[in-house]
């Protein structure tokens, strides 16, 4: 059992991971948080890969920050009377992820995995506004990335 990932690619150039990688990373997060009473593995989410222009527009509209960003998470909040396993949407800017991987000296595919894991955790309610929340979220990211043989992305940064 795995999540249904609607993978949308809205850019034409640059490196975009294959859908199988996106699926693997999402499922890794969901399986780490799934319990018998909370089977989120059969949830749905959208992962949309966008340009810097689209990322900047969304970041400005929803966060009042006028620049593109690596990943935006939009959790879906259904009305109480509606039962749906929709987690929400992730919007990933391919150019920002590429630029960050270069500036942070990280493998591009590893940085993509981190961004998908980070964004999916946000869809599940994790946050990093408060220091304690940030430590918990980062520790989980590091643990999940280690399962993929990816080094701690917070080391030396």
Short mmCIF file of C-alpha atoms in Angstrom, two decimals:
data_model
loop_
_atom_site.label_atom_id
_atom_site.label_comp_id
_atom_site.label_asym_id
_atom_site.label_seq_id
_atom_site.Cartn_x
_atom_site.Cartn_y
_atom_site.Cartn_z
CA UNK A 1 0.00 0.00 0.00
CA UNK A 2 1.28 3.44 -0.85
CA UNK A 3 0.12 7.00 -1.26
CA UNK A 4 -1.31 8.26 -4.51
CA UNK A 5 0.98 11.01 -5.75
CA UNK A 6 -0.29 13.29 -8.50
CA UNK A 7 3.05 14.35 -9.97
CA UNK A 8 2.83 17.52 -12.06
CA UNK A 9 5.80 18.93 -13.93
CA UNK A 10 5.29 22.55 -14.99
CA UNK A 11 8.87 23.27 -16.12
CA UNK A 12 10.62 22.06 -19.23
CA UNK A 13 14.29 22.21 -18.44
CA UNK A 14 16.54 21.21 -15.61
CA UNK A 15 16.74 18.03 -13.61
CA UNK A 16 13.42 16.62 -12.44
CA UNK A 17 13.46 13.36 -10.45
CA UNK A 18 11.44 10.47 -11.85
CA UNK A 19 8.03 9.81 -10.35
CA UNK A 20 9.29 6.57 -8.78
CA UNK A 21 11.72 8.57 -6.62
CA UNK A 22 9.03 11.03 -5.55
CA UNK A 23 6.76 8.11 -4.66
CA UNK A 24 9.51 6.38 -2.67
CA UNK A 25 10.27 9.51 -0.64
CA UNK A 26 6.61 10.28 0.10
CA UNK A 27 5.92 6.67 1.10
CA UNK A 28 8.96 6.66 3.39
CA UNK A 29 7.56 9.64 5.31
CA UNK A 30 4.02 8.30 5.45
CA UNK A 31 5.09 4.82 6.54
CA UNK A 32 7.13 6.38 9.36
CA UNK A 33 4.01 8.12 10.68
CA UNK A 34 1.40 5.46 9.97
CA UNK A 35 -0.10 3.38 12.76
CA UNK A 36 -2.87 0.76 12.69
CA UNK A 37 -5.37 3.44 13.74
CA UNK A 38 -3.92 6.06 11.40
CA UNK A 39 -3.31 4.51 8.00
CA UNK A 40 -2.11 7.55 6.08
CA UNK A 41 -0.26 5.42 3.56
CA UNK A 42 -3.34 5.38 1.34
CA UNK A 43 -3.53 9.17 1.30
CA UNK A 44 -3.31 11.40 -1.74
CA UNK A 45 -1.15 14.42 -2.41
CA UNK A 46 0.04 16.50 -5.30
CA UNK A 47 3.69 17.27 -6.00
CA UNK A 48 4.03 20.08 -8.53
CA UNK A 49 7.43 21.08 -9.92
CA UNK A 50 7.45 24.73 -10.92
CA UNK A 51 9.55 27.59 -12.25
CA UNK A 52 11.06 30.33 -10.11
CA UNK A 53 8.35 32.68 -11.35
CA UNK A 54 5.50 30.42 -10.19
CA UNK A 55 7.24 29.71 -6.88
CA UNK A 56 7.80 33.41 -6.26
CA UNK A 57 4.17 34.22 -7.04
CA UNK A 58 2.87 31.57 -4.64
CA UNK A 59 5.39 32.52 -1.96
CA UNK A 60 4.31 36.15 -2.21
CA UNK A 61 0.61 35.32 -2.22
CA UNK A 62 0.63 32.86 0.68
CA UNK A 63 3.65 33.86 2.79
CA UNK A 64 4.14 37.51 1.81
CA UNK A 65 7.74 36.75 0.79
CA UNK A 66 8.68 38.11 -2.64
CA UNK A 67 11.19 35.51 -3.80
CA UNK A 68 11.10 31.91 -5.00
CA UNK A 69 11.63 29.16 -2.44
CA UNK A 70 12.60 25.49 -2.51
CA UNK A 71 9.32 23.91 -1.36
CA UNK A 72 5.91 25.17 -0.33
CA UNK A 73 3.45 22.95 1.51
CA UNK A 74 -0.29 23.45 1.38
CA UNK A 75 -2.03 21.05 3.79
CA UNK A 76 -5.62 20.21 2.88
CA UNK A 77 -8.14 20.79 5.61
CA UNK A 78 -11.43 19.09 4.83
CA UNK A 79 -14.64 20.15 6.51
CA UNK A 80 -15.51 17.86 9.43
CA UNK A 81 -18.34 16.19 7.51
CA UNK A 82 -16.12 15.30 4.53
CA UNK A 83 -14.02 12.15 4.73
CA UNK A 84 -11.16 12.33 2.26
CA UNK A 85 -7.57 11.13 2.45
CA UNK A 86 -6.14 14.19 0.74
CA UNK A 87 -3.01 15.47 2.50
CA UNK A 88 -2.49 18.54 0.32
CA UNK A 89 -0.02 19.92 -2.19
CA UNK A 90 3.73 20.34 -2.39
CA UNK A 91 5.13 22.91 -4.80
CA UNK A 92 8.84 22.46 -5.51
CA UNK A 93 10.92 24.95 -7.47
CA UNK A 94 13.41 22.96 -9.55
CA UNK A 95 15.78 25.90 -10.07
CA UNK A 96 15.95 26.80 -6.38
CA UNK A 97 16.60 23.18 -5.41
CA UNK A 98 19.38 23.01 -8.01
CA UNK A 99 20.97 26.29 -6.88
CA UNK A 100 20.83 25.23 -3.23
CA UNK A 101 22.39 21.86 -3.97
CA UNK A 102 25.31 23.64 -5.65
CA UNK A 103 25.76 26.33 -2.99
CA UNK A 104 25.44 23.77 -0.16
CA UNK A 105 27.65 21.21 -1.93
CA UNK A 106 24.98 18.50 -1.87
CA UNK A 107 24.10 15.90 -4.46
CA UNK A 108 21.10 17.19 -6.41
CA UNK A 109 19.06 14.00 -6.03
CA UNK A 110 19.76 13.98 -2.28
CA UNK A 111 18.57 17.57 -1.96
CA UNK A 112 15.41 16.70 -3.87
CA UNK A 113 14.77 13.81 -1.46
CA UNK A 114 15.23 16.17 1.48
CA UNK A 115 12.80 18.74 0.03
CA UNK A 116 10.10 16.11 -0.62
CA UNK A 117 10.54 14.63 2.86
CA UNK A 118 10.55 18.09 4.46
CA UNK A 119 7.44 19.19 2.57
CA UNK A 120 5.56 15.96 3.26
CA UNK A 121 6.26 16.33 6.97
CA UNK A 122 4.74 19.81 6.79
CA UNK A 123 1.62 18.28 5.22
CA UNK A 124 1.42 15.98 8.25
CA UNK A 125 1.53 18.93 10.65
CA UNK A 126 5.23 19.15 11.46
CA UNK A 127 6.67 22.64 11.67
CA UNK A 128 9.89 24.44 12.53
CA UNK A 129 8.71 27.81 13.82
CA UNK A 130 9.56 27.05 17.45
CA UNK A 131 13.03 25.70 18.32
CA UNK A 132 11.68 22.50 19.92
CA UNK A 133 9.49 21.80 16.87
CA UNK A 134 12.43 22.48 14.57
CA UNK A 135 14.66 20.03 16.44
CA UNK A 136 11.99 17.32 16.31
CA UNK A 137 11.31 17.85 12.61
CA UNK A 138 14.99 18.00 11.67
CA UNK A 139 15.76 14.85 13.67
CA UNK A 140 13.02 12.98 11.82
CA UNK A 141 14.28 14.28 8.47
CA UNK A 142 17.81 13.13 9.30
CA UNK A 143 16.51 9.69 10.35
CA UNK A 144 14.46 9.25 7.17
CA UNK A 145 17.27 10.47 4.92
CA UNK A 146 19.67 8.04 6.62
CA UNK A 147 17.35 5.21 5.51
CA UNK A 148 18.13 6.37 1.98
CA UNK A 149 21.88 6.54 2.70
CA UNK A 150 21.79 10.34 2.53
CA UNK A 151 23.93 12.35 4.93
CA UNK A 152 22.54 14.79 7.48
CA UNK A 153 21.57 17.86 5.43
CA UNK A 154 21.90 20.15 8.47
CA UNK A 155 25.51 19.24 9.14
CA UNK A 156 27.82 22.17 8.39
CA UNK A 157 24.90 24.47 7.43
#
